[in-house]
Protein backbone atom coordinates (compact mmCIF):
# COMPACT_ATOMS: atom_id res chain seq x y z
CA UNK A 1 0.00 0.00 0.00
CA UNK A 2 1.11 3.54 -0.72
CA UNK A 3 0.83 4.68 2.92
CA UNK A 4 3.15 1.87 4.03
CA UNK A 5 5.82 2.88 1.51
CA UNK A 6 5.56 6.52 2.64
CA UNK A 7 5.88 5.37 6.27
CA UNK A 8 9.06 3.41 5.58
CA UNK A 9 10.62 6.29 3.59
CA UNK A 10 9.83 8.80 6.37
CA UNK A 11 11.00 6.40 9.09
CA UNK A 12 14.36 5.78 7.41
CA UNK A 13 14.72 9.51 6.69
CA UNK A 14 14.02 10.56 10.28
CA UNK A 15 16.31 7.92 11.82
CA UNK A 16 19.12 8.77 9.37
CA UNK A 17 18.73 12.49 10.11
CA UNK A 18 18.76 11.84 13.87
CA UNK A 19 21.90 9.69 13.53
CA UNK A 20 23.53 12.49 11.53
CA UNK A 21 22.73 14.96 14.33
CA UNK A 22 24.50 12.67 16.82
CA UNK A 23 27.46 11.55 14.67
CA UNK A 24 28.21 14.62 12.49
CA UNK A 25 31.39 16.45 13.51
CA UNK A 26 30.25 19.81 12.10
CA UNK A 27 27.68 21.37 14.47
CA UNK A 28 26.11 23.55 11.77
CA UNK A 29 25.44 20.54 9.53
CA UNK A 30 24.03 18.71 12.58
CA UNK A 31 21.55 21.58 13.09
CA UNK A 32 20.45 21.45 9.43
CA UNK A 33 19.99 17.69 9.74
CA UNK A 34 17.89 18.29 12.88
CA UNK A 35 15.54 20.46 10.76
CA UNK A 36 15.33 17.57 8.24
CA UNK A 37 14.39 15.22 11.10
CA UNK A 38 11.63 17.65 12.18
CA UNK A 39 10.27 17.76 8.60
CA UNK A 40 10.23 13.94 8.40
CA UNK A 41 8.26 13.85 11.67
CA UNK A 42 5.83 16.37 10.13
CA UNK A 43 5.33 13.90 7.26
CA UNK A 44 4.66 11.14 9.82
CA UNK A 45 1.94 13.34 11.36
CA UNK A 46 0.33 13.67 7.90
CA UNK A 47 0.06 9.88 7.49
CA UNK A 48 -1.19 9.66 11.11
CA UNK A 49 -4.21 11.81 10.08
CA UNK A 50 -2.96 14.72 12.24
CA UNK A 51 -3.08 17.58 9.72
CA UNK A 52 -3.04 20.40 12.30
CA UNK A 53 -0.06 18.85 14.12
CA UNK A 54 1.86 18.64 10.84
CA UNK A 55 1.37 22.38 10.28
CA UNK A 56 2.35 23.13 13.89
CA UNK A 57 5.44 20.94 13.54
CA UNK A 58 6.63 22.76 10.41
CA UNK A 59 5.91 26.22 11.87
CA UNK A 60 7.25 25.82 15.42
CA UNK A 61 9.88 23.07 15.20
CA UNK A 62 11.33 23.36 11.68
CA UNK A 63 10.80 27.13 11.56
CA UNK A 64 11.14 28.55 15.06
CA UNK A 65 13.30 26.10 16.99
CA UNK A 66 15.52 25.34 13.97
CA UNK A 67 16.31 28.99 13.38
CA UNK A 68 16.89 29.61 17.12
CA UNK A 69 19.41 26.76 17.29
CA UNK A 70 21.22 27.87 14.10
CA UNK A 71 21.43 31.43 15.51
CA UNK A 72 22.82 30.14 18.81
CA UNK A 73 25.45 28.07 16.96
CA UNK A 74 26.51 31.09 14.93
CA UNK A 75 26.71 33.31 18.04
CA UNK A 76 29.00 30.87 19.90
CA UNK A 77 32.35 30.37 18.22
CA UNK A 78 32.81 26.68 18.95
CA UNK A 79 31.79 25.53 15.44
CA UNK A 80 35.41 24.90 14.46
CA UNK A 81 35.94 22.48 17.36
CA UNK A 82 33.24 20.14 16.06
CA UNK A 83 31.06 18.21 18.50
CA UNK A 84 33.36 15.76 20.31
CA UNK A 85 32.13 13.06 22.67
CA UNK A 86 33.01 13.08 26.35
CA UNK A 87 34.53 10.28 28.38
CA UNK A 88 31.18 8.50 28.86
CA UNK A 89 30.70 7.45 25.22
CA UNK A 90 30.68 3.66 25.71
CA UNK A 91 28.42 3.75 28.83
CA UNK A 92 26.08 6.09 26.92
CA UNK A 93 25.81 3.57 24.06
CA UNK A 94 25.04 0.79 26.57
CA UNK A 95 22.39 2.89 28.35
CA UNK A 96 20.75 3.88 25.04
CA UNK A 97 20.61 0.27 23.80
CA UNK A 98 19.22 -0.90 27.17
CA UNK A 99 16.51 1.79 27.14
CA UNK A 100 15.61 0.84 23.57
CA UNK A 101 15.36 -2.84 24.52
CA UNK A 102 13.18 -2.20 27.57
CA UNK A 103 10.90 0.23 25.67
CA UNK A 104 10.45 -2.17 22.74
CA UNK A 105 9.82 -5.14 25.06
CA UNK A 106 7.16 -3.18 26.98
CA UNK A 107 5.49 -1.81 23.85
CA UNK A 108 5.33 -5.10 21.93
CA UNK A 109 4.07 -7.10 24.90
CA UNK A 110 1.29 -4.69 25.90
CA UNK A 111 -2.14 -5.70 24.52
CA UNK A 112 -3.22 -2.32 23.10
CA UNK A 113 -6.96 -1.97 22.54
CA UNK A 114 -6.98 -0.86 18.91
CA UNK A 115 -10.10 1.19 18.18
CA UNK A 116 -12.02 0.44 15.00
CA UNK A 117 -13.73 3.85 14.79
CA UNK A 118 -13.02 5.95 11.72
CA UNK A 119 -10.42 8.68 12.35
CA UNK A 120 -11.56 12.30 12.66
CA UNK A 121 -10.73 14.27 9.50
CA UNK A 122 -10.06 17.23 9.47
CA UNK A 123 -8.87 17.52 13.06
CA UNK A 124 -8.71 21.29 13.55
CA UNK A 125 -12.33 21.90 14.60
CA UNK A 126 -12.33 18.92 16.99
CA UNK A 127 -9.01 20.03 18.51
CA UNK A 128 -10.32 23.57 19.06
CA UNK A 129 -13.40 22.12 20.77
CA UNK A 130 -11.24 19.95 23.03
CA UNK A 131 -8.90 22.83 23.90
CA UNK A 132 -11.40 25.64 24.45
CA UNK A 133 -14.80 23.94 24.75
CA UNK A 134 -16.72 22.77 27.79
CA UNK A 135 -15.14 19.91 29.73
CA UNK A 136 -11.90 20.38 27.79
CA UNK A 137 -8.41 21.61 28.57
CA UNK A 138 -9.16 25.32 29.11
CA UNK A 139 -7.33 25.45 32.47
CA UNK A 140 -4.20 23.96 30.86
CA UNK A 141 -4.43 26.52 28.05
CA UNK A 142 -4.50 29.33 30.62
CA UNK A 143 -1.53 27.85 32.51
CA UNK A 144 0.37 27.54 29.20
CA UNK A 145 -0.28 31.22 28.47
CA UNK A 146 1.09 32.16 31.89
CA UNK A 147 4.14 29.95 31.28
CA UNK A 148 4.80 31.64 27.94
CA UNK A 149 4.71 35.06 29.64
CA UNK A 150 7.18 33.79 32.26
CA UNK A 151 9.43 32.41 29.51
CA UNK A 152 9.50 35.74 27.63
CA UNK A 153 10.29 37.66 30.82
CA UNK A 154 12.90 35.09 31.86
CA UNK A 155 14.67 35.16 28.49
CA UNK A 156 14.77 38.98 28.51
CA UNK A 157 16.09 39.02 32.10
CA UNK A 158 18.75 36.38 31.29
CA UNK A 159 20.06 38.09 28.16
CA UNK A 160 19.98 41.70 29.44
CA UNK A 161 23.34 43.49 29.45
CA UNK A 162 24.49 44.45 32.92
CA UNK B 1 3.02 -6.47 6.52
CA UNK B 2 0.73 -3.49 7.02
CA UNK B 3 2.02 -0.63 9.14
CA UNK B 4 0.33 -0.61 12.55
CA UNK B 5 0.66 0.93 16.00
CA UNK B 6 3.76 -1.10 16.90
CA UNK B 7 5.70 0.26 13.93
CA UNK B 8 5.21 3.83 15.11
CA UNK B 9 6.06 2.91 18.71
CA UNK B 10 9.31 1.16 17.72
CA UNK B 11 10.29 4.04 15.41
CA UNK B 12 9.74 6.41 18.34
CA UNK B 13 11.84 4.15 20.60
CA UNK B 14 14.69 4.23 18.04
CA UNK B 15 14.57 8.04 17.83
CA UNK B 16 14.38 8.33 21.63
CA UNK B 17 17.43 6.09 22.10
CA UNK B 18 19.45 8.06 19.54
CA UNK B 19 18.56 11.29 21.33
CA UNK B 20 19.38 9.74 24.71
CA UNK B 21 22.82 8.64 23.50
CA UNK B 22 23.54 12.13 22.15
CA UNK B 23 22.33 13.86 25.31
CA UNK B 24 24.56 11.64 27.47
CA UNK B 25 27.69 11.51 25.31
CA UNK B 26 28.11 14.99 23.80
CA UNK B 27 30.22 17.83 25.16
CA UNK B 28 28.67 20.81 23.40
CA UNK B 29 25.64 22.16 25.33
CA UNK B 30 23.82 23.20 22.13
CA UNK B 31 24.16 19.67 20.68
CA UNK B 32 22.76 18.28 23.97
CA UNK B 33 19.75 20.62 23.56
CA UNK B 34 19.28 19.39 19.97
CA UNK B 35 19.29 15.76 21.16
CA UNK B 36 16.66 16.60 23.82
CA UNK B 37 14.52 18.00 20.98
CA UNK B 38 14.85 14.65 19.13
CA UNK B 39 13.67 12.83 22.28
CA UNK B 40 10.66 15.17 22.62
CA UNK B 41 9.80 14.54 18.95
CA UNK B 42 9.90 10.78 19.55
CA UNK B 43 7.42 11.15 22.43
CA UNK B 44 5.18 13.30 20.21
CA UNK B 45 5.13 10.54 17.57
CA UNK B 46 3.89 8.03 20.17
CA UNK B 47 1.18 10.44 21.35
CA UNK B 48 -0.05 11.05 17.79
CA UNK B 49 0.01 7.30 17.03
CA UNK B 50 -1.98 6.51 20.20
CA UNK B 51 -4.42 9.25 19.22
CA UNK B 52 -5.04 7.61 15.81
CA UNK B 53 -5.07 3.94 16.83
CA UNK B 54 -6.66 3.96 20.30
CA UNK B 55 -8.68 7.19 20.66
CA UNK B 56 -9.46 8.46 17.13
CA UNK B 57 -12.61 10.40 18.04
CA UNK B 58 -11.64 12.53 21.05
CA UNK B 59 -8.06 13.27 19.84
CA UNK B 60 -6.69 13.57 23.39
CA UNK B 61 -3.23 12.48 22.23
CA UNK B 62 -3.08 15.31 19.70
CA UNK B 63 -4.06 17.84 22.41
CA UNK B 64 -1.11 16.57 24.48
CA UNK B 65 1.20 16.98 21.46
CA UNK B 66 0.19 20.65 21.22
CA UNK B 67 1.07 21.22 24.89
CA UNK B 68 4.42 19.40 24.66
CA UNK B 69 5.27 21.46 21.56
CA UNK B 70 4.66 24.70 23.48
CA UNK B 71 6.72 23.47 26.43
CA UNK B 72 9.54 22.35 24.09
CA UNK B 73 9.66 25.79 22.45
CA UNK B 74 9.79 27.45 25.88
CA UNK B 75 12.52 25.04 26.99
CA UNK B 76 14.66 25.82 23.92
CA UNK B 77 14.33 29.58 24.49
CA UNK B 78 15.35 29.39 28.17
CA UNK B 79 18.05 26.79 27.53
CA UNK B 80 19.68 28.81 24.75
CA UNK B 81 19.45 32.00 26.88
CA UNK B 82 21.30 30.23 29.72
CA UNK B 83 23.91 28.81 27.29
CA UNK B 84 24.49 32.24 25.70
CA UNK B 85 24.84 33.79 29.16
CA UNK B 86 27.44 31.18 30.17
CA UNK B 87 29.26 31.72 26.85
CA UNK B 88 29.32 35.47 27.48
CA UNK B 89 31.00 34.99 30.86
CA UNK B 90 33.23 31.95 30.27
CA UNK B 91 33.84 31.88 26.48
CA UNK B 92 32.85 28.21 26.22
CA UNK B 93 29.77 26.01 25.77
CA UNK B 94 31.54 22.72 26.59
CA UNK B 95 29.77 21.08 29.50
CA UNK B 96 32.88 19.62 31.13
CA UNK B 97 34.36 23.10 31.47
CA UNK B 98 31.17 24.54 33.03
CA UNK B 99 31.59 23.07 36.51
CA UNK B 100 30.78 26.11 38.64
CA UNK B 101 27.89 24.27 40.36
CA UNK B 102 30.04 21.22 41.23
CA UNK B 103 29.95 21.35 45.03
CSV table of C-alpha atoms in Angstrom, one decimal:
chain,number,residue,atom,x,y,z
A,1,UNK,CA,0.0,0.0,0.0
A,2,UNK,CA,1.1,3.5,-0.7
A,3,UNK,CA,0.8,4.7,2.9
A,4,UNK,CA,3.2,1.9,4.0
A,5,UNK,CA,5.8,2.9,1.5
A,6,UNK,CA,5.6,6.5,2.6
A,7,UNK,CA,5.9,5.4,6.3
A,8,UNK,CA,9.1,3.4,5.6
A,9,UNK,CA,10.6,6.3,3.6
A,10,UNK,CA,9.8,8.8,6.4
A,11,UNK,CA,11.0,6.4,9.1
A,12,UNK,CA,14.4,5.8,7.4
A,13,UNK,CA,14.7,9.5,6.7
A,14,UNK,CA,14.0,10.6,10.3
A,15,UNK,CA,16.3,7.9,11.8
A,16,UNK,CA,19.1,8.8,9.4
A,17,UNK,CA,18.7,12.5,10.1
A,18,UNK,CA,18.8,11.8,13.9
A,19,UNK,CA,21.9,9.7,13.5
A,20,UNK,CA,23.5,12.5,11.5
A,21,UNK,CA,22.7,15.0,14.3
A,22,UNK,CA,24.5,12.7,16.8
A,23,UNK,CA,27.5,11.6,14.7
A,24,UNK,CA,28.2,14.6,12.5
A,25,UNK,CA,31.4,16.5,13.5
A,26,UNK,CA,30.2,19.8,12.1
A,27,UNK,CA,27.7,21.4,14.5
A,28,UNK,CA,26.1,23.6,11.8
A,29,UNK,CA,25.4,20.5,9.5
A,30,UNK,CA,24.0,18.7,12.6
A,31,UNK,CA,21.5,21.6,13.1
A,32,UNK,CA,20.4,21.5,9.4
A,33,UNK,CA,20.0,17.7,9.7
A,34,UNK,CA,17.9,18.3,12.9
A,35,UNK,CA,15.5,20.5,10.8
A,36,UNK,CA,15.3,17.6,8.2
A,37,UNK,CA,14.4,15.2,11.1
A,38,UNK,CA,11.6,17.6,12.2
A,39,UNK,CA,10.3,17.8,8.6
A,40,UNK,CA,10.2,13.9,8.4
A,41,UNK,CA,8.3,13.9,11.7
A,42,UNK,CA,5.8,16.4,10.1
A,43,UNK,CA,5.3,13.9,7.3
A,44,UNK,CA,4.7,11.1,9.8
A,45,UNK,CA,1.9,13.3,11.4
A,46,UNK,CA,0.3,13.7,7.9
A,47,UNK,CA,0.1,9.9,7.5
A,48,UNK,CA,-1.2,9.7,11.1
A,49,UNK,CA,-4.2,11.8,10.1
A,50,UNK,CA,-3.0,14.7,12.2
A,51,UNK,CA,-3.1,17.6,9.7
A,52,UNK,CA,-3.0,20.4,12.3
A,53,UNK,CA,-0.1,18.9,14.1
A,54,UNK,CA,1.9,18.6,10.8
A,55,UNK,CA,1.4,22.4,10.3
A,56,UNK,CA,2.3,23.1,13.9
A,57,UNK,CA,5.4,20.9,13.5
A,58,UNK,CA,6.6,22.8,10.4
A,59,UNK,CA,5.9,26.2,11.9
A,60,UNK,CA,7.3,25.8,15.4
A,61,UNK,CA,9.9,23.1,15.2
A,62,UNK,CA,11.3,23.4,11.7
A,63,UNK,CA,10.8,27.1,11.6
A,64,UNK,CA,11.1,28.6,15.1
A,65,UNK,CA,13.3,26.1,17.0
A,66,UNK,CA,15.5,25.3,14.0
A,67,UNK,CA,16.3,29.0,13.4
A,68,UNK,CA,16.9,29.6,17.1
A,69,UNK,CA,19.4,26.8,17.3
A,70,UNK,CA,21.2,27.9,14.1
A,71,UNK,CA,21.4,31.4,15.5
A,72,UNK,CA,22.8,30.1,18.8
A,73,UNK,CA,25.5,28.1,17.0
A,74,UNK,CA,26.5,31.1,14.9
A,75,UNK,CA,26.7,33.3,18.0
A,76,UNK,CA,29.0,30.9,19.9
A,77,UNK,CA,32.3,30.4,18.2
A,78,UNK,CA,32.8,26.7,19.0
A,79,UNK,CA,31.8,25.5,15.4
A,80,UNK,CA,35.4,24.9,14.5
A,81,UNK,CA,35.9,22.5,17.4
A,82,UNK,CA,33.2,20.1,16.1
A,83,UNK,CA,31.1,18.2,18.5
A,84,UNK,CA,33.4,15.8,20.3
A,85,UNK,CA,32.1,13.1,22.7
A,86,UNK,CA,33.0,13.1,26.4
A,87,UNK,CA,34.5,10.3,28.4
A,88,UNK,CA,31.2,8.5,28.9
A,89,UNK,CA,30.7,7.5,25.2
A,90,UNK,CA,30.7,3.7,25.7
A,91,UNK,CA,28.4,3.7,28.8
A,92,UNK,CA,26.1,6.1,26.9
A,93,UNK,CA,25.8,3.6,24.1
A,94,UNK,CA,25.0,0.8,26.6
A,95,UNK,CA,22.4,2.9,28.3
A,96,UNK,CA,20.7,3.9,25.0
A,97,UNK,CA,20.6,0.3,23.8
A,98,UNK,CA,19.2,-0.9,27.2
A,99,UNK,CA,16.5,1.8,27.1
A,100,UNK,CA,15.6,0.8,23.6
A,101,UNK,CA,15.4,-2.8,24.5
A,102,UNK,CA,13.2,-2.2,27.6
A,103,UNK,CA,10.9,0.2,25.7
A,104,UNK,CA,10.5,-2.2,22.7
A,105,UNK,CA,9.8,-5.1,25.1
A,106,UNK,CA,7.2,-3.2,27.0
A,107,UNK,CA,5.5,-1.8,23.8
A,108,UNK,CA,5.3,-5.1,21.9
A,109,UNK,CA,4.1,-7.1,24.9
A,110,UNK,CA,1.3,-4.7,25.9
A,111,UNK,CA,-2.1,-5.7,24.5
A,112,UNK,CA,-3.2,-2.3,23.1
A,113,UNK,CA,-7.0,-2.0,22.5
A,114,UNK,CA,-7.0,-0.9,18.9
A,115,UNK,CA,-10.1,1.2,18.2
A,116,UNK,CA,-12.0,0.4,15.0
A,117,UNK,CA,-13.7,3.8,14.8
A,118,UNK,CA,-13.0,5.9,11.7
A,119,UNK,CA,-10.4,8.7,12.3
A,120,UNK,CA,-11.6,12.3,12.7
A,121,UNK,CA,-10.7,14.3,9.5
A,122,UNK,CA,-10.1,17.2,9.5
A,123,UNK,CA,-8.9,17.5,13.1
A,124,UNK,CA,-8.7,21.3,13.6
A,125,UNK,CA,-12.3,21.9,14.6
A,126,UNK,CA,-12.3,18.9,17.0
A,127,UNK,CA,-9.0,20.0,18.5
A,128,UNK,CA,-10.3,23.6,19.1
A,129,UNK,CA,-13.4,22.1,20.8
A,130,UNK,CA,-11.2,19.9,23.0
A,131,UNK,CA,-8.9,22.8,23.9
A,132,UNK,CA,-11.4,25.6,24.5
A,133,UNK,CA,-14.8,23.9,24.8
A,134,UNK,CA,-16.7,22.8,27.8
A,135,UNK,CA,-15.1,19.9,29.7
A,136,UNK,CA,-11.9,20.4,27.8
A,137,UNK,CA,-8.4,21.6,28.6
A,138,UNK,CA,-9.2,25.3,29.1
A,139,UNK,CA,-7.3,25.5,32.5
A,140,UNK,CA,-4.2,24.0,30.9
A,141,UNK,CA,-4.4,26.5,28.0
A,142,UNK,CA,-4.5,29.3,30.6
A,143,UNK,CA,-1.5,27.8,32.5
A,144,UNK,CA,0.4,27.5,29.2
A,145,UNK,CA,-0.3,31.2,28.5
A,146,UNK,CA,1.1,32.2,31.9
A,147,UNK,CA,4.1,29.9,31.3
A,148,UNK,CA,4.8,31.6,27.9
A,149,UNK,CA,4.7,35.1,29.6
A,150,UNK,CA,7.2,33.8,32.3
A,151,UNK,CA,9.4,32.4,29.5
A,152,UNK,CA,9.5,35.7,27.6
A,153,UNK,CA,10.3,37.7,30.8
A,154,UNK,CA,12.9,35.1,31.9
A,155,UNK,CA,14.7,35.2,28.5
A,156,UNK,CA,14.8,39.0,28.5
A,157,UNK,CA,16.1,39.0,32.1
A,158,UNK,CA,18.8,36.4,31.3
A,159,UNK,CA,20.1,38.1,28.2
A,160,UNK,CA,20.0,41.7,29.4
A,161,UNK,CA,23.3,43.5,29.4
A,162,UNK,CA,24.5,44.5,32.9
B,1,UNK,CA,3.0,-6.5,6.5
B,2,UNK,CA,0.7,-3.5,7.0
B,3,UNK,CA,2.0,-0.6,9.1
B,4,UNK,CA,0.3,-0.6,12.6
B,5,UNK,CA,0.7,0.9,16.0
B,6,UNK,CA,3.8,-1.1,16.9
B,7,UNK,CA,5.7,0.3,13.9
B,8,UNK,CA,5.2,3.8,15.1
B,9,UNK,CA,6.1,2.9,18.7
B,10,UNK,CA,9.3,1.2,17.7
B,11,UNK,CA,10.3,4.0,15.4
B,12,UNK,CA,9.7,6.4,18.3
B,13,UNK,CA,11.8,4.1,20.6
B,14,UNK,CA,14.7,4.2,18.0
B,15,UNK,CA,14.6,8.0,17.8
B,16,UNK,CA,14.4,8.3,21.6
B,17,UNK,CA,17.4,6.1,22.1
B,18,UNK,CA,19.4,8.1,19.5
B,19,UNK,CA,18.6,11.3,21.3
B,20,UNK,CA,19.4,9.7,24.7
B,21,UNK,CA,22.8,8.6,23.5
B,22,UNK,CA,23.5,12.1,22.1
B,23,UNK,CA,22.3,13.9,25.3
B,24,UNK,CA,24.6,11.6,27.5
B,25,UNK,CA,27.7,11.5,25.3
B,26,UNK,CA,28.1,15.0,23.8
B,27,UNK,CA,30.2,17.8,25.2
B,28,UNK,CA,28.7,20.8,23.4
B,29,UNK,CA,25.6,22.2,25.3
B,30,UNK,CA,23.8,23.2,22.1
B,31,UNK,CA,24.2,19.7,20.7
B,32,UNK,CA,22.8,18.3,24.0
B,33,UNK,CA,19.8,20.6,23.6
B,34,UNK,CA,19.3,19.4,20.0
B,35,UNK,CA,19.3,15.8,21.2
B,36,UNK,CA,16.7,16.6,23.8
B,37,UNK,CA,14.5,18.0,21.0
B,38,UNK,CA,14.9,14.6,19.1
B,39,UNK,CA,13.7,12.8,22.3
B,40,UNK,CA,10.7,15.2,22.6
B,41,UNK,CA,9.8,14.5,19.0
B,42,UNK,CA,9.9,10.8,19.6
B,43,UNK,CA,7.4,11.1,22.4
B,44,UNK,CA,5.2,13.3,20.2
B,45,UNK,CA,5.1,10.5,17.6
B,46,UNK,CA,3.9,8.0,20.2
B,47,UNK,CA,1.2,10.4,21.3
B,48,UNK,CA,-0.1,11.1,17.8
B,49,UNK,CA,0.0,7.3,17.0
B,50,UNK,CA,-2.0,6.5,20.2
B,51,UNK,CA,-4.4,9.3,19.2
B,52,UNK,CA,-5.0,7.6,15.8
B,53,UNK,CA,-5.1,3.9,16.8
B,54,UNK,CA,-6.7,4.0,20.3
B,55,UNK,CA,-8.7,7.2,20.7
B,56,UNK,CA,-9.5,8.5,17.1
B,57,UNK,CA,-12.6,10.4,18.0
B,58,UNK,CA,-11.6,12.5,21.1
B,59,UNK,CA,-8.1,13.3,19.8
B,60,UNK,CA,-6.7,13.6,23.4
B,61,UNK,CA,-3.2,12.5,22.2
B,62,UNK,CA,-3.1,15.3,19.7
B,63,UNK,CA,-4.1,17.8,22.4
B,64,UNK,CA,-1.1,16.6,24.5
B,65,UNK,CA,1.2,17.0,21.5
B,66,UNK,CA,0.2,20.6,21.2
B,67,UNK,CA,1.1,21.2,24.9
B,68,UNK,CA,4.4,19.4,24.7
B,69,UNK,CA,5.3,21.5,21.6
B,70,UNK,CA,4.7,24.7,23.5
B,71,UNK,CA,6.7,23.5,26.4
B,72,UNK,CA,9.5,22.3,24.1
B,73,UNK,CA,9.7,25.8,22.4
B,74,UNK,CA,9.8,27.5,25.9
B,75,UNK,CA,12.5,25.0,27.0
B,76,UNK,CA,14.7,25.8,23.9
B,77,UNK,CA,14.3,29.6,24.5
B,78,UNK,CA,15.3,29.4,28.2
B,79,UNK,CA,18.1,26.8,27.5
B,80,UNK,CA,19.7,28.8,24.8
B,81,UNK,CA,19.4,32.0,26.9
B,82,UNK,CA,21.3,30.2,29.7
B,83,UNK,CA,23.9,28.8,27.3
B,84,UNK,CA,24.5,32.2,25.7
B,85,UNK,CA,24.8,33.8,29.2
B,86,UNK,CA,27.4,31.2,30.2
B,87,UNK,CA,29.3,31.7,26.9
B,88,UNK,CA,29.3,35.5,27.5
B,89,UNK,CA,31.0,35.0,30.9
B,90,UNK,CA,33.2,31.9,30.3
B,91,UNK,CA,33.8,31.9,26.5
B,92,UNK,CA,32.8,28.2,26.2
B,93,UNK,CA,29.8,26.0,25.8
B,94,UNK,CA,31.5,22.7,26.6
B,95,UNK,CA,29.8,21.1,29.5
B,96,UNK,CA,32.9,19.6,31.1
B,97,UNK,CA,34.4,23.1,31.5
B,98,UNK,CA,31.2,24.5,33.0
B,99,UNK,CA,31.6,23.1,36.5
B,100,UNK,CA,30.8,26.1,38.6
B,101,UNK,CA,27.9,24.3,40.4
B,102,UNK,CA,30.0,21.2,41.2
B,103,UNK,CA,30.0,21.4,45.0
